[in-house]
Coordinates of C-alpha atoms and ligand atoms in Angstrom, one line a residue:
M100 CA -13.7 44.2 10.0
G101 CA -15.5 40.9 10.4
C102 CA -17.3 42.1 7.4
G103 CA -17.1 38.5 5.2
A104 CA -18.7 35.8 7.0
S105 CA -22.5 36.3 7.9
T106 CA -24.2 37.3 4.8
P107 CA -27.9 35.8 5.4
E108 CA -29.2 33.1 3.0
G109 CA -32.1 33.6 0.7
A110 CA -35.8 32.7 1.8
D111 CA -35.4 29.5 0.0
G112 CA -32.2 28.7 1.9
A113 CA -30.4 28.8 -1.5
K114 CA -26.6 30.2 -1.2
P115 CA -26.6 34.0 -1.9
E116 CA -24.7 35.1 -5.3
K117 CA -21.7 36.5 -3.5
K118 CA -19.8 33.8 -1.5
A119 CA -19.7 34.2 2.4
G120 CA -15.9 34.3 2.3
S121 CA -15.3 37.2 -0.2
G122 CA -14.3 40.2 1.9
D123 CA -11.7 41.0 4.1
T124 CA -11.7 39.8 7.7
A125 CA -9.7 41.0 10.9
G126 CA -7.5 37.9 10.1
S127 CA -7.3 37.3 6.2
P128 CA -7.8 39.5 3.5
G129 CA -10.8 38.6 1.0
P130 CA -9.8 36.9 -2.4
D131 CA -9.8 39.9 -4.8
K132 CA -7.0 41.5 -2.6
F133 CA -4.8 38.4 -1.8
F134 CA -4.8 37.3 -5.0
K135 CA -3.6 41.0 -6.6
E136 CA -0.7 40.2 -4.6
V137 CA -0.5 36.3 -5.3
D138 CA -0.5 36.4 -8.6
K139 CA 2.6 39.2 -9.0
V140 CA 4.4 36.1 -7.2
K141 CA 3.0 33.4 -9.2
K142 CA 4.6 35.4 -12.2
K143 CA 7.8 36.7 -10.7
Q144 CA 8.6 33.6 -8.9
P145 CA 7.6 30.6 -10.4
D146 CA 9.7 28.5 -8.1
N147 CA 7.9 30.0 -5.3
L148 CA 5.8 26.4 -4.5
C149 CA 3.3 28.7 -2.2
A150 CA 2.4 30.7 -4.9
K151 CA 2.6 28.3 -7.5
Y152 CA -0.7 26.2 -5.8
L153 CA -2.6 29.1 -4.1
D154 CA -5.9 29.0 -5.7
K155 CA -8.5 31.7 -5.6
K156 CA -11.3 29.2 -6.2
Y157 CA -10.2 27.1 -3.1
Y158 CA -9.4 30.2 -1.3
S159 CA -12.8 31.6 -1.8
T160 CA -14.6 28.5 -0.4
L161 CA -12.8 29.4 3.1
E162 CA -14.5 31.1 5.3
G163 CA -14.2 32.2 9.0
A164 CA -11.5 31.2 11.4
D165 CA -10.4 28.5 8.6
R166 CA -9.6 31.1 6.0
D167 CA -8.1 32.9 8.7
T168 CA -5.8 30.2 10.0
F169 CA -5.0 29.1 5.9
Y170 CA -3.6 32.9 5.3
K171 CA -1.6 32.3 8.3
C172 CA 0.0 29.0 6.9
V173 CA 0.1 31.0 3.2
R174 CA 1.1 34.7 3.9
T175 CA 5.1 34.0 4.5
G176 CA 5.0 32.5 0.8
I177 CA 3.5 36.1 -0.3
D178 CA 5.4 38.4 1.9
N179 CA 9.1 36.8 0.9
P180 CA 8.4 36.1 -2.7
D181 CA 12.0 34.3 -2.9
S182 CA 10.5 31.5 -0.7
G183 CA 11.2 28.1 -2.4
M184 CA 8.5 26.3 0.2
G185 CA 6.7 29.6 1.4
C186 CA 3.9 28.1 3.9
Y187 CA 4.2 26.5 7.1
A188 CA 1.3 24.5 9.0
M189 CA -0.1 26.3 12.2
T190 CA -1.5 23.3 13.9
P191 CA -0.9 19.5 13.3
G192 CA -4.6 19.3 11.5
D193 CA -3.9 21.9 8.9
L194 CA -2.5 19.7 6.5
T195 CA -5.7 17.5 6.5
K196 CA -7.7 20.4 6.6
F197 CA -6.2 22.2 3.9
K198 CA -5.1 19.0 1.9
P199 CA -6.2 20.7 -1.7
F200 CA -3.2 23.2 -0.9
F201 CA -0.6 21.3 1.3
G202 CA -1.0 17.9 -0.6
K203 CA 0.2 19.4 -4.2
V204 CA 3.0 21.8 -2.4
I205 CA 4.1 18.4 -0.3
G206 CA 4.0 16.5 -3.9
D207 CA 5.7 18.8 -6.1
Y208 CA 8.8 19.2 -3.2
H209 CA 9.2 15.9 -2.2
K210 CA 8.2 14.0 -5.6
K211 CA 8.3 16.8 -8.2
D212 CA 4.6 15.1 -8.5
P213 CA 1.7 17.4 -7.1
K214 CA -0.8 14.5 -7.1
C215 CA 1.7 12.2 -5.2
A216 CA -0.3 9.9 -3.0
L217 CA 2.4 7.7 -1.4
T218 CA 2.4 6.8 2.5
H219 CA 5.4 7.3 4.1
K220 CA 6.9 4.9 6.3
N221 CA 9.7 5.3 9.1
D222 CA 12.4 2.6 9.1
W223 CA 15.7 3.1 11.3
D224 CA 17.1 0.0 10.6
I225 CA 20.7 0.8 9.3
S226 CA 22.1 -2.8 8.9
S227 CA 21.6 -3.3 5.5
V228 CA 23.4 0.3 5.1
G229 CA 27.3 1.0 4.2
E230 CA 29.6 -2.0 5.3
G231 CA 27.1 -3.8 7.7
G232 CA 25.6 -0.7 9.0
V233 CA 28.9 1.0 8.9
L234 CA 29.8 4.4 7.2
D235 CA 33.2 5.3 7.8
L236 CA 34.2 8.8 6.6
A237 CA 37.9 7.9 7.4
K238 CA 37.4 5.4 4.1
L239 CA 36.4 8.2 1.9
G240 CA 39.8 9.9 2.7
M241 CA 38.9 12.0 5.5
A242 CA 42.2 12.8 7.5
E243 CA 40.8 15.1 9.8
P244 CA 37.4 14.2 12.4
I245 CA 34.7 15.8 11.0
S246 CA 31.8 17.6 12.7
M247 CA 28.7 15.4 12.3
R248 CA 25.1 16.0 13.1
V249 CA 21.7 14.3 12.9
R250 CA 18.5 16.1 13.7
V251 CA 14.8 15.2 14.2
G252 CA 12.2 17.5 14.1
R253 CA 9.2 16.6 16.5
N254 CA 5.7 18.3 17.8
L255 CA 3.4 17.6 20.7
A256 CA 0.1 16.7 19.1
A257 CA -1.5 18.1 22.3
F258 CA -0.3 22.0 21.2
N259 CA -0.7 24.1 18.5
L260 CA 2.3 24.5 16.2
P261 CA 4.6 27.2 16.8
G262 CA 3.2 29.6 14.4
A263 CA -0.3 29.6 16.2
M264 CA 1.3 29.5 19.6
D265 CA 0.8 32.8 21.9
K266 CA 3.0 33.8 24.4
A267 CA 1.3 32.1 27.2
E268 CA 1.4 28.8 25.4
R269 CA 5.0 29.1 24.6
I270 CA 5.4 29.5 28.4
K271 CA 3.3 26.7 29.0
F272 CA 4.8 24.4 26.5
E273 CA 8.3 25.0 28.0
Q274 CA 7.2 24.0 31.7
T275 CA 5.3 21.1 30.2
M276 CA 8.7 19.6 29.0
L277 CA 10.7 20.7 32.2
P278 CA 9.6 16.9 33.9
A279 CA 10.6 15.2 31.0
F280 CA 14.2 17.0 30.9
D281 CA 14.7 16.1 34.7
K282 CA 14.3 12.4 33.5
L283 CA 16.5 12.7 31.0
I284 CA 18.8 14.7 33.4
A285 CA 18.7 11.5 35.8
T286 CA 19.5 9.3 33.2
E287 CA 22.6 7.5 32.9
G288 CA 25.0 8.4 29.9
Y289 CA 22.9 12.0 29.9
G290 CA 22.7 14.0 32.7
G291 CA 23.2 17.9 31.5
K292 CA 20.9 20.8 31.9
V293 CA 18.8 22.9 30.6
Y294 CA 19.5 26.3 29.0
S295 CA 16.7 28.9 28.6
I296 CA 16.2 32.3 27.3
T297 CA 12.8 32.9 28.7
P298 CA 12.8 36.0 30.3
D299 CA 10.2 34.9 32.9
F300 CA 7.3 32.3 33.3
G301 CA 4.8 35.0 33.4
A302 CA 2.2 34.4 36.3
D303 CA 4.3 31.7 37.6
G304 CA 7.2 34.2 38.2
A305 CA 11.1 33.3 37.5
N306 CA 12.4 31.1 35.3
P307 CA 15.0 28.7 37.1
N308 CA 17.1 27.7 34.1
F309 CA 17.1 31.5 32.7
I310 CA 20.9 32.2 31.3
D311 CA 22.0 35.2 30.4
D312 CA 23.2 36.9 26.7
A313 CA 26.6 36.1 26.9
K314 CA 25.9 32.2 27.6
Y315 CA 23.3 32.6 24.9
Q316 CA 25.7 33.8 22.1
E317 CA 28.4 31.3 23.4
L318 CA 25.9 28.4 22.8
V319 CA 25.1 29.8 19.0
K320 CA 28.6 29.9 18.4
K321 CA 29.2 26.6 19.5
H322 CA 26.2 25.4 17.1
V323 CA 24.3 24.3 20.8
M324 CA 21.6 26.6 20.5
F325 CA 19.4 28.2 17.6
K326 CA 19.8 31.7 16.3
D327 CA 17.7 34.7 16.7
M328 CA 14.5 33.5 14.9
D329 CA 13.0 36.8 15.1
A330 CA 15.7 38.3 12.3
D331 CA 14.5 35.0 9.8
P332 CA 11.8 37.1 7.7
Y333 CA 10.4 33.5 6.7
L334 CA 9.6 32.4 10.2
K335 CA 8.5 36.0 11.3
S336 CA 5.8 36.5 8.7
A337 CA 4.5 33.1 9.5
G338 CA 4.3 34.0 13.2
I339 CA 6.7 31.3 14.1
S340 CA 9.1 33.8 15.6
S341 CA 6.6 35.6 17.7
D342 CA 7.0 36.7 21.4
W343 CA 10.8 35.9 20.8
P344 CA 12.5 34.7 23.2
F345 CA 9.6 33.6 25.4
G346 CA 9.4 29.7 25.0
R347 CA 12.9 29.4 23.8
G348 CA 15.8 27.4 25.1
C349 CA 17.6 23.7 25.1
W350 CA 18.5 21.0 26.6
M351 CA 22.4 19.5 26.5
S352 CA 23.8 16.3 27.8
D353 CA 26.9 16.4 30.0
D354 CA 28.8 15.2 26.9
E355 CA 27.6 17.7 25.1
Q356 CA 27.0 15.9 22.2
K357 CA 23.0 15.3 22.8
I358 CA 21.0 18.4 22.5
I359 CA 17.3 19.2 22.4
W360 CA 15.7 22.5 21.5
I361 CA 12.9 24.0 22.8
G362 CA 10.6 26.3 21.0
E363 CA 12.4 26.8 17.4
E364 CA 10.7 26.4 14.0
D365 CA 9.1 23.2 15.7
H366 CA 8.4 22.3 19.4
L367 CA 11.4 20.2 19.7
R368 CA 14.6 19.2 17.5
I369 CA 15.9 16.4 18.9
M370 CA 20.0 16.2 17.9
V371 CA 23.4 14.4 18.4
M372 CA 26.3 16.2 17.2
K373 CA 29.8 15.4 17.5
K374 CA 33.4 15.3 15.7
G375 CA 34.6 12.2 14.4
F376 CA 34.3 9.9 11.3
L377 CA 31.6 7.5 11.9
I378 CA 28.0 8.6 10.6
N379 CA 26.2 5.7 11.7
E380 CA 27.7 6.5 15.3
V381 CA 25.7 10.1 15.5
F382 CA 22.7 7.9 13.6
S383 CA 22.2 5.1 16.2
E384 CA 22.7 7.6 19.6
L385 CA 20.0 9.4 18.3
K386 CA 17.7 6.7 17.8
T387 CA 18.7 5.4 21.1
M388 CA 17.8 9.1 22.5
L389 CA 14.8 9.9 20.8
D390 CA 13.5 5.6 21.7
L391 CA 13.9 7.1 25.5
V392 CA 12.5 10.6 24.9
E393 CA 9.0 9.0 23.5
T394 CA 8.7 6.7 26.5
L395 CA 8.5 10.1 28.3
E396 CA 4.4 10.5 29.2
V397 CA 4.4 14.2 27.8
C398 CA 5.9 13.7 24.5
K399 CA 3.0 12.0 22.3
F400 CA 4.2 13.5 19.0
A401 CA 2.0 15.0 16.0
K402 CA 1.7 12.5 13.2
D403 CA -0.3 12.2 9.5
D404 CA -1.3 8.8 8.4
Q405 CA 0.2 10.1 5.0
Y406 CA 3.0 12.2 5.9
G407 CA 4.5 10.5 9.2
Y408 CA 6.2 12.8 11.6
I409 CA 4.5 16.4 11.2
T410 CA 6.7 19.5 11.3
S411 CA 5.7 23.6 10.7
C412 CA 7.8 23.5 7.8
P413 CA 6.3 21.0 4.9
T414 CA 10.1 20.4 3.6
N415 CA 10.6 18.3 7.1
L416 CA 7.9 15.9 7.2
G417 CA 7.9 12.5 7.3
T418 CA 11.2 11.9 9.0
G419 CA 11.8 15.5 10.1
M420 CA 15.5 14.5 9.6
R421 CA 18.5 16.5 8.2
A422 CA 21.5 14.8 8.4
S423 CA 24.9 17.2 7.7
V424 CA 28.3 17.2 8.0
H425 CA 30.7 20.0 7.8
V426 CA 33.2 19.5 5.0
K427 CA 36.1 21.7 3.5
I428 CA 35.6 22.2 -0.4
P429 CA 37.7 25.2 -0.9
N430 CA 38.2 24.2 -4.8
L431 CA 34.2 24.6 -5.4
T432 CA 34.2 27.4 -3.2
S433 CA 37.2 29.8 -4.8
D434 CA 35.0 32.1 -6.0
G435 CA 34.2 32.7 -2.3
T436 CA 30.5 31.8 -2.7
D437 CA 28.7 28.3 -2.6
A438 CA 27.4 29.1 -6.0
K439 CA 29.5 25.9 -7.8
A440 CA 29.2 23.8 -4.9
K441 CA 25.3 24.1 -5.3
E442 CA 25.7 23.3 -9.0
V443 CA 27.2 20.2 -8.3
A444 CA 25.9 19.2 -5.1
G445 CA 22.5 20.0 -6.3
P446 CA 21.8 16.8 -8.7
L447 CA 23.1 14.9 -6.1
G448 CA 20.3 15.4 -3.7
L449 CA 22.4 17.5 -1.4
S450 CA 21.7 20.9 0.2
V451 CA 24.6 23.3 0.7
R452 CA 24.6 25.7 4.1
G453 CA 26.7 27.9 5.6
T454 CA 28.8 26.7 8.8
G455 CA 26.1 28.7 10.9
G456 CA 23.5 26.7 9.5
E457 CA 20.6 28.1 7.0
H458 CA 20.9 31.1 5.4
T459 CA 24.3 31.9 6.7
P460 CA 27.6 32.2 4.7
I461 CA 30.3 29.5 4.0
G462 CA 33.4 29.4 6.1
A463 CA 36.6 31.8 5.0
D464 CA 38.3 28.3 4.6
G465 CA 35.8 26.7 2.4
T466 CA 33.9 24.7 4.5
V467 CA 30.4 24.0 4.0
D468 CA 27.5 22.1 5.6
I469 CA 26.3 19.2 3.2
S470 CA 22.9 17.7 3.9
P471 CA 20.5 15.4 2.2
R472 CA 17.4 17.2 0.7
A473 CA 15.1 14.3 1.2
R474 CA 13.1 14.1 4.2
L475 CA 9.6 12.7 3.5
F476 CA 8.7 9.2 1.3
I477 CA 12.6 8.3 2.1
K478 CA 13.4 5.8 5.1
E479 CA 15.7 7.3 8.2
C480 CA 18.5 4.6 7.2
E481 CA 18.2 6.0 3.4
I482 CA 19.0 9.7 4.8
V483 CA 22.3 8.7 6.1
E484 CA 23.2 6.4 3.3
A485 CA 22.3 9.2 1.2
L486 CA 24.7 11.8 3.0
Y487 CA 27.5 9.3 2.8
K488 CA 27.4 8.6 -0.9
G489 CA 26.6 12.3 -1.6
V490 CA 29.9 13.2 0.2
E491 CA 32.0 10.6 -1.5
L492 CA 30.7 12.0 -4.9
L493 CA 31.1 15.7 -3.8
M494 CA 34.7 14.9 -2.7
A495 CA 35.7 13.5 -5.9
A496 CA 34.1 16.4 -7.6
E497 CA 36.3 19.2 -5.1
E498 CA 39.3 16.9 -6.2
K499 CA 38.6 17.1 -9.8
A500 CA 38.2 21.3 -9.8
G501 CA 41.4 21.2 -7.9
K502 CA 43.2 19.4 -11.1
E503 CA 41.3 22.1 -13.5
P504 CA 43.4 24.7 -14.8
A505 CA 42.8 28.0 -13.0
P506 CA 40.8 30.6 -14.2
P507 CA 42.2 33.7 -15.9
P508 CA 43.3 36.0 -13.4
A509 CA 40.3 38.6 -13.1
A510 CA 42.5 41.7 -14.8
E511 CA 42.2 39.8 -18.2
K512 CA 38.4 39.8 -17.9
K513 CA 36.6 41.9 -20.0
A514 CA 36.0 45.3 -18.2
D515 CA 32.7 45.8 -19.6
A516 CA 30.9 42.8 -17.6
P517 CA 30.7 44.2 -14.0
A518 CA 28.1 42.3 -12.9
A519 CA 29.7 38.6 -13.7
S520 CA 31.4 36.7 -11.0
T521 CA 35.2 36.9 -11.0
A522 CA 38.2 34.2 -10.1
A523 CA 38.2 36.4 -7.2
S524 CA 34.6 38.0 -6.3
P525 CA 30.9 37.0 -6.4
E526 CA 28.7 38.9 -8.7
P527 CA 26.6 41.6 -7.1
D528 CA 23.4 39.3 -6.6
D529 CA 24.9 36.3 -5.2
F530 CA 27.2 38.3 -2.7
F531 CA 24.3 40.6 -1.9
K532 CA 22.1 37.6 -0.7
L533 CA 24.9 37.3 2.2
V534 CA 25.2 40.5 2.9
D535 CA 21.6 41.5 3.1
K536 CA 21.3 38.5 5.6
V537 CA 24.1 39.8 7.8
K538 CA 22.5 43.4 7.8
A539 CA 19.2 41.7 9.0
D540 CA 20.7 39.6 11.7
Q541 CA 24.1 41.9 12.8
P542 CA 23.1 45.4 12.8
D543 CA 26.3 46.3 14.8
N544 CA 28.4 44.5 11.8
L545 CA 29.9 48.2 10.4
C546 CA 31.0 46.5 7.2
A547 CA 27.9 45.0 6.4
K548 CA 25.8 48.6 7.3
Y549 CA 27.8 50.0 4.9
L550 CA 28.1 47.8 2.1
E551 CA 26.2 49.3 -0.8
K552 CA 25.1 46.9 -3.9
D553 CA 25.2 50.0 -6.3
Y554 CA 28.8 50.8 -5.3
Y555 CA 29.9 47.2 -5.5
A556 CA 28.5 46.7 -9.0
S557 CA 30.5 49.7 -9.9
L558 CA 33.8 48.2 -9.3
T559 CA 35.3 46.0 -11.8
G560 CA 38.0 43.1 -12.4
A561 CA 40.8 43.7 -10.1
D562 CA 39.4 46.6 -8.2
R563 CA 36.5 44.8 -7.3
D564 CA 38.8 41.7 -6.3
T565 CA 40.8 43.8 -4.3
F566 CA 37.7 45.6 -2.5
Y567 CA 36.2 42.0 -1.9
K568 CA 38.8 41.0 -0.2
C569 CA 39.2 44.0 1.9
V570 CA 35.2 42.9 3.1
R571 CA 35.2 39.5 2.8
T572 CA 35.8 38.7 6.7
G573 CA 32.8 40.6 7.8
I574 CA 30.4 38.7 5.8
D575 CA 32.3 35.2 6.6
N576 CA 32.3 36.6 10.3
P577 CA 28.8 38.0 11.1
D578 CA 29.6 38.7 14.2
Ligands
ADP114 P1 18.4 22.6 11.3 O1 19.4 21.6 10.9 O2 17.9 22.4 12.5 O3 17.5 22.8 10.2 P2 20.1 25.0 10.7 O4 20.7 24.8 9.5 O5 19.7 26.3 11.2 O6 19.4 24.2 11.4 O7 21.1 24.7 11.7 C1 21.3 24.7 13.3 C2 22.6 24.8 13.8 O8 23.1 23.8 13.8 C3 23.7 25.7 13.1 O9 24.2 26.3 14.0 C4 24.7 24.7 12.0 O10 25.9 25.4 11.9 C5 24.7 23.9 13.3 N1 25.1 22.8 12.3 C6 24.6 21.9 11.6 N2 24.7 20.8 11.1 C7 26.1 20.7 11.8 C8 27.3 20.1 11.7 N3 27.2 18.6 10.7 N4 28.1 20.2 12.7 C9 28.4 21.3 13.4 N5 27.4 22.3 13.6 C10 26.2 21.8 12.8
LIG115 N1 10.2 29.4 4.5 C1 11.6 28.8 3.6 C2 11.4 29.3 2.5 O1 10.3 28.6 1.8 C3 12.5 28.1 4.3 C4 12.1 26.5 4.0 C5 12.8 25.6 4.6 N2 13.5 26.0 5.7 C6 13.1 25.3 6.8 N3 14.1 26.2 8.1 N4 12.2 25.3 7.2 O2 12.4 29.2 1.4

């Protein structure tokens, strides 16, 4: 529409009454219109940090392309009121350019202090952590090898962040990375190959690394490739999943333990993943790979003076690191949900995810993905230490939960409380958080397709427990 940015100044050069950024543009709504929505979210979802710190006065000071970019950063939090963070940077410079907003969101999320002025420091020296740098899960009583993964998010300073990339830039980014992967492939101990789901390279023709859908699905199942980003509403309204699947793929080493994602939420997610007991081993192997990657000419990573490594999502800033293990906690998940596990893990600084990653259900056997929540204003070595100590405490809680008397059978519960969780079936709100994700991710899953919240909520006691037993498999196994 283009009607907001060009009101002429008065003859004396003074600013006119009406601010330049007061109307809608093609790329962003005017403040009045936008804040009608923002105010609703502020009221309904006080934990949505984006809505919490969106300020009409500040928004009104932004004009033209700046306001459009800022709107792209924050739109996801308003489109998706249940967001916890609710915003993503579009370019490496956005954190500085829009600091009056991002500074508060980041400070609140990472330090519960919107005024936080700390400066992040990276430190991978693990020697003083654990027993001389060794973090051995077997010492915590783990009998079977544990699936361990440590990843970092990294972005190239020379490109827009994924939310602002167009199709041509996504393809160019993938092509730019190919010589770097060639170097890894030629390095002893690495090898491997690139798997790409980019249908073609546009004007540059065929993509030599293209894999078909069956191979892609196989890699997703093995936790090697990332899921269909376009099914993630948070990424979608930030533009991060646009042009899917162009510019997306991964490199994986010969031993299938070293992986680099291309074109997910960050330009690169660099990780080591394997089954075993020594978390420090995965950590150190990642550091070695990262040092090698950083010597490659194209890999000039975006960094911020205060916030360290820049990532699309402010939750990942600083280290960009998520260190996780898949552990079985059947006692804490005996109701089929992660509600109790989250209750216990939260105060330990741990996040609980499903076995397919963020926004996926827990495993049918009670397996969950546990990782420290902190990424910024914490050292890399402290993250793996926090994972180890957190798992130790979580397993103690799991053991304790196994000794507690079993909850009364569902049939003994009051039949007039259909909305509450029973021993054997989750409450409708909790269950349908998962069901709705599966509905969105897997439209061919007939169980999810025909599960109705009202119907589920109408069932009580033993009937609801039995019904839940009938359908649980379809939600535990989205495919
Ligand atoms: P990210 O860790 O990059 O934020 P997700 O939580 O979506 O992303 O997880 C991405 C993939 O990595 C998923 O397939 C998930 O199951 C897998 N994953 C994460 N941690 C582990 C682990 N410790 N063992 C095996 N797979 C894992
Ligand atoms: N944007 C989502 C929210 O605010 C997800 C944030 C954390 N996860 C992530 N993948 N960056 O709730």
